Coordinates of C-alpha atoms in Angstrom, one line a residue:
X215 CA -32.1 39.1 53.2
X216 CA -32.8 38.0 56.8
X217 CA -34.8 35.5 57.1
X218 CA -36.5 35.9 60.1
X219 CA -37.7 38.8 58.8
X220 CA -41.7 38.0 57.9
X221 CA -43.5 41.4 57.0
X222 CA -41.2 44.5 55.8
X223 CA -42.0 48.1 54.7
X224 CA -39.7 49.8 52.5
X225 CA -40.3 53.3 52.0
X226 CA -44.0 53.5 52.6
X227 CA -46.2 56.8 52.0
X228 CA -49.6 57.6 52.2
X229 CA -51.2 60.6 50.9
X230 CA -54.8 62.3 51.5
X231 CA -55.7 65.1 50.0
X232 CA -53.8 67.8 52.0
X233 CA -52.1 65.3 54.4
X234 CA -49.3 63.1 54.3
X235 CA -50.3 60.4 57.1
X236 CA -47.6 58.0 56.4
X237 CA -44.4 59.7 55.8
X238 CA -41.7 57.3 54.0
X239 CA -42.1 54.7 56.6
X240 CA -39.6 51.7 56.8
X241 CA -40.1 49.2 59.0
X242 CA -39.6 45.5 59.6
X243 CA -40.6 42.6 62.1
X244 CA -39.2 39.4 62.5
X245 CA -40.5 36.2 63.7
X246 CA -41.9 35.9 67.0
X247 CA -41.2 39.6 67.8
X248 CA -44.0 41.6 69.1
X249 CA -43.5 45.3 68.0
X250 CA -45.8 48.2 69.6
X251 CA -46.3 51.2 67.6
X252 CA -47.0 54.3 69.4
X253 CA -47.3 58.2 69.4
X254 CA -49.6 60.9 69.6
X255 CA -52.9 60.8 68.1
X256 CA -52.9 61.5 64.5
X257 CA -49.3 60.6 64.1
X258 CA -50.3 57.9 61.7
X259 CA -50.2 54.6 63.8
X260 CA -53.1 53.3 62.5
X261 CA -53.4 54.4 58.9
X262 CA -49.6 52.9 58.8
X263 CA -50.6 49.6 60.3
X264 CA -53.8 49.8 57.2
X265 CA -51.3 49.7 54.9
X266 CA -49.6 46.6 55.7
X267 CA -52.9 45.1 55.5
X268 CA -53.6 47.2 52.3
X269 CA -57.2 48.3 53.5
X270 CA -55.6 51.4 52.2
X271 CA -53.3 51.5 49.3
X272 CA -49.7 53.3 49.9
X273 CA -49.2 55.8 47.6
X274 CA -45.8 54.8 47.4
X275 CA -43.6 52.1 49.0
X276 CA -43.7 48.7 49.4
X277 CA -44.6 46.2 51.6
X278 CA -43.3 42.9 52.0
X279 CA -44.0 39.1 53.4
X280 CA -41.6 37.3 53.5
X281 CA -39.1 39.2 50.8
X282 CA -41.7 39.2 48.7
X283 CA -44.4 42.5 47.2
X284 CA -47.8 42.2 48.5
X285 CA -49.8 41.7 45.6
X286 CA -54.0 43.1 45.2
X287 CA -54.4 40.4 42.9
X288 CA -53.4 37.8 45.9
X289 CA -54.5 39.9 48.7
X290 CA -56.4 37.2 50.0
X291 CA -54.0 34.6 50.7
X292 CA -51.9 37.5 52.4
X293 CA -54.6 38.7 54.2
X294 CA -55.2 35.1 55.9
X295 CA -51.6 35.1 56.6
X296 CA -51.5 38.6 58.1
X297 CA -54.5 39.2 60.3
X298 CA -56.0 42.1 61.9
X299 CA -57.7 42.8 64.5
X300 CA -59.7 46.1 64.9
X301 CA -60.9 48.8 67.5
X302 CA -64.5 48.1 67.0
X303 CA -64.3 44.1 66.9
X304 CA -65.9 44.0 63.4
X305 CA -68.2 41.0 64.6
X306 CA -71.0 40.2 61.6
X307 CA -73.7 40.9 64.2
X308 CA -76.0 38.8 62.3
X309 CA -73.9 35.4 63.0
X310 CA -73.2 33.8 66.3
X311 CA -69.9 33.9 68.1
X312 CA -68.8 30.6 66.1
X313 CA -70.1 31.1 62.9
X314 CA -68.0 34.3 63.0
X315 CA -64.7 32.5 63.6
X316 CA -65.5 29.6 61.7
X317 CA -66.6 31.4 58.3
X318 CA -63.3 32.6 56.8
X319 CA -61.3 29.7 57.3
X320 CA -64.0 27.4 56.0
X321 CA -64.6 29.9 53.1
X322 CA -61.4 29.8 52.7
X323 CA -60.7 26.3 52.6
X324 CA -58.0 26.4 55.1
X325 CA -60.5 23.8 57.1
X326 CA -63.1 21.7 56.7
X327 CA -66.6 23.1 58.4
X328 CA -65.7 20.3 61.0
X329 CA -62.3 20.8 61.8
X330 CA -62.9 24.7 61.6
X331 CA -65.7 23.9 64.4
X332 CA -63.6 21.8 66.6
X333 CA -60.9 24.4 66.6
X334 CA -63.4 27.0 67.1
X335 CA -64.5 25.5 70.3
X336 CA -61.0 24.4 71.3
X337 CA -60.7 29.0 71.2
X338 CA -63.3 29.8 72.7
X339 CA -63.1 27.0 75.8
X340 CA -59.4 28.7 76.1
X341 CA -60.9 32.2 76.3
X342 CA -63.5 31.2 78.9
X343 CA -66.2 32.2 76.3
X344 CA -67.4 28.2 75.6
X345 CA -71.0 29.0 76.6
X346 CA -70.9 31.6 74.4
X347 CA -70.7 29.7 70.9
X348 CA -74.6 29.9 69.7
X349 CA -74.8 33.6 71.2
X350 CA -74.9 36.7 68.9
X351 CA -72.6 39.8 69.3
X352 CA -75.2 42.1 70.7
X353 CA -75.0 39.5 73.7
X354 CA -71.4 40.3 74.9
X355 CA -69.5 42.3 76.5
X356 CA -67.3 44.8 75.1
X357 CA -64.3 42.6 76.2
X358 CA -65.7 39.2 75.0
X359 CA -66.3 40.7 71.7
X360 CA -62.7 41.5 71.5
X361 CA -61.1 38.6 72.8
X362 CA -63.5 36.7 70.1
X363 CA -62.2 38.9 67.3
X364 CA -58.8 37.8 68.3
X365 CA -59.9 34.2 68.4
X366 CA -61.2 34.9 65.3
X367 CA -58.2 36.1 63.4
X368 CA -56.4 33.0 65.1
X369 CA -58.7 30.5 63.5
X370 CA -57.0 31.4 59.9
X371 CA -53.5 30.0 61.6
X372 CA -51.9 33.9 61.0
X373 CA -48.4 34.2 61.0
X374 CA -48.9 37.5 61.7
X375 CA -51.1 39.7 63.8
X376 CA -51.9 43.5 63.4
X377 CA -53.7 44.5 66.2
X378 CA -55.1 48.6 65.7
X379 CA -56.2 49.9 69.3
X380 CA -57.5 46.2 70.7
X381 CA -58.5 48.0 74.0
X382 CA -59.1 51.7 73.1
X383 CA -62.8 51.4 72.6
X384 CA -63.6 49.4 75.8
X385 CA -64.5 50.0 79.1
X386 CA -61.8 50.1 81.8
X387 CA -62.1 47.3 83.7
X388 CA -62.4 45.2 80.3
X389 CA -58.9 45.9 79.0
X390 CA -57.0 43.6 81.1
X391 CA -58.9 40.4 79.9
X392 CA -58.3 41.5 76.1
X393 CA -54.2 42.4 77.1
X394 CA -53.8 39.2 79.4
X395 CA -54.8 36.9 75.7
X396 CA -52.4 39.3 73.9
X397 CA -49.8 38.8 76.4
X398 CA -50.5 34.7 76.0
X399 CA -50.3 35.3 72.1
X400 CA -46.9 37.0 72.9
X401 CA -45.3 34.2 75.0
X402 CA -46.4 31.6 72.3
X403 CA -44.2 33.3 70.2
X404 CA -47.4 34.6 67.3
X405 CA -45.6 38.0 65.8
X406 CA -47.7 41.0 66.1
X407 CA -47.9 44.8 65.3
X408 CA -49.9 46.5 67.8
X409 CA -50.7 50.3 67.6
X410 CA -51.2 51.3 71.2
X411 CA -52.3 54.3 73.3
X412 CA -51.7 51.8 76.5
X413 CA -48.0 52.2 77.4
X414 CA -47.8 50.4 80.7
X415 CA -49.2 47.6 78.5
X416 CA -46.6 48.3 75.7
X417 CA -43.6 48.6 78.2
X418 CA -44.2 45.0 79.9
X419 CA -44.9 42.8 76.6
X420 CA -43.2 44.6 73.7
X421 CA -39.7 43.6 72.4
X422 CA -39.6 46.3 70.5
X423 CA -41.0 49.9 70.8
X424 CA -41.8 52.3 67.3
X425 CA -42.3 56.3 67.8
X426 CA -44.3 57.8 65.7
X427 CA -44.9 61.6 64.8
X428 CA -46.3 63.4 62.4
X429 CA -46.6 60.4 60.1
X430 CA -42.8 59.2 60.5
X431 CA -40.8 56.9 62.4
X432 CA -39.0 59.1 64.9
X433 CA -37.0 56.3 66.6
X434 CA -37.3 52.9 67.3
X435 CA -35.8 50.3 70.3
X436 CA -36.5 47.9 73.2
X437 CA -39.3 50.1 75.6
X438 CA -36.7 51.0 78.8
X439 CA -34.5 52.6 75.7
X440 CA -37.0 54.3 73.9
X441 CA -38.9 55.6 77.5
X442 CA -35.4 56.9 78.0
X443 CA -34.8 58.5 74.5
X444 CA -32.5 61.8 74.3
X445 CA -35.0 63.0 71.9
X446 CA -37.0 66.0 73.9
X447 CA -40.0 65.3 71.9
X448 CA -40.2 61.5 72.8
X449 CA -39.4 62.4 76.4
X450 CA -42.2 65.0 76.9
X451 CA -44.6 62.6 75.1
X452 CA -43.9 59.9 77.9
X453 CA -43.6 62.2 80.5
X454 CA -47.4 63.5 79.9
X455 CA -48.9 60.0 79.3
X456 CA -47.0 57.9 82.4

């Protein structure tokens, strides 16, 4: 096995009644790489990336950390090593801003409820949100609430991020602030999976580019080789969409 290789799926299906969305699906990232997933819609991007989190179980397939099967019964653990960050933020809107990042790795017991503060501060000073801590979601911007669900997946210490459309469900001139943290993330080296519709975005940070189509992996490779494919379906996709 390589071991640079952290997360892994081997053969990965996913059945709904009268649709296969995930369509034997292998995959694999190593450490440090940042891999962007994309396709048209309904190709089965995101219900892929919800199976490496298991917030939807394959019907088949595995998937692996670090060589090894995810397990339910630890899903936990994995989850606090493979984090995720969503369209919608998923804020608790009834917490502030650093009760929300502080609450799973306290609950957790990854920190103490004063270390898990300190670093919690230490985020959102580096996001430029620091007068933000005692504020409630309902208080923020579209793009602060994304660049604090980020912070907040960072708090467990991830070795993994899976990010599911960070910037589709904000306003324009909000993306860049939420894709200039991702591109920080990036250059520090955290390994993520990122399902996309922004391919500018995908061409300048990704190592790696994943086309996906009809709920399979079509091909795979660094973004000026995959923009460039010989397949006429990837080319036409790229042509409408840049």
């Amino acid at each position: 096995m390589n071991d640079s290789i952290i997360l892994e799926a081997r053969d990965l299906v996913k059945d709904f009644p009268a649709l296969r969305a995930v369509d034997n699906v292998s995959l694999s990232v190593s450490k440090g790489e940042s891999v962007f997933i994309v396709g048209p819609s309904g190709s089965g991007k995101s219900t892929f990336l919800r199976c490496l989190n298991m917030l939807e179980i394959p019907t088949s397939g595995k998937v692996l950390f670090h060589g090894k099967c995810v397990s339910m019964r630890k899903i936990n653990r994995y989850r606090g090593k493979v984090g995720m960050v969503f369209q919608h933020f998923n804020l608790f809107p009834h917490l502030t801003i650093l009760d929300n990042i502080t609450l799973a790795p306290v609950q957790t017991g990854l920190l103490s409820h004063r270390q898990a503060k300190k670093e919690a501060h230490e985020l959102l000073e580096r996001i430029g949100l620091a007068d933000k801590a005692k504020a409630y979601p309902m208080q923020l911007s579209g793009g602060q609430k994304q660049r604090v669900a980020i912070v907040r997946a960072c708090a467990m210490h991830p070795e993994v991020l899976l990010f599911d459309e960070p910037t589709s469900a904000l306003d324009p001139e909000m993306v860049g602030e939420v894709q200039s943290l991702m591109k920080e993330l990036a250059k520090e080296g955290m390994t993520m999976l990122v399902v996309t519709h922004e391919i500018g975005f995908a061409a300048e940070v990704a190592d790696r580019m994943v086309f996906m189509d009809r709920g399979a992996i079509m091909e795979t490779g660094a973004p000026e080789v995959l923009m460039n494919s010989s397949n006429q379906r990837i080319r036409d996709f790229f042509n409408k969409v840049l």
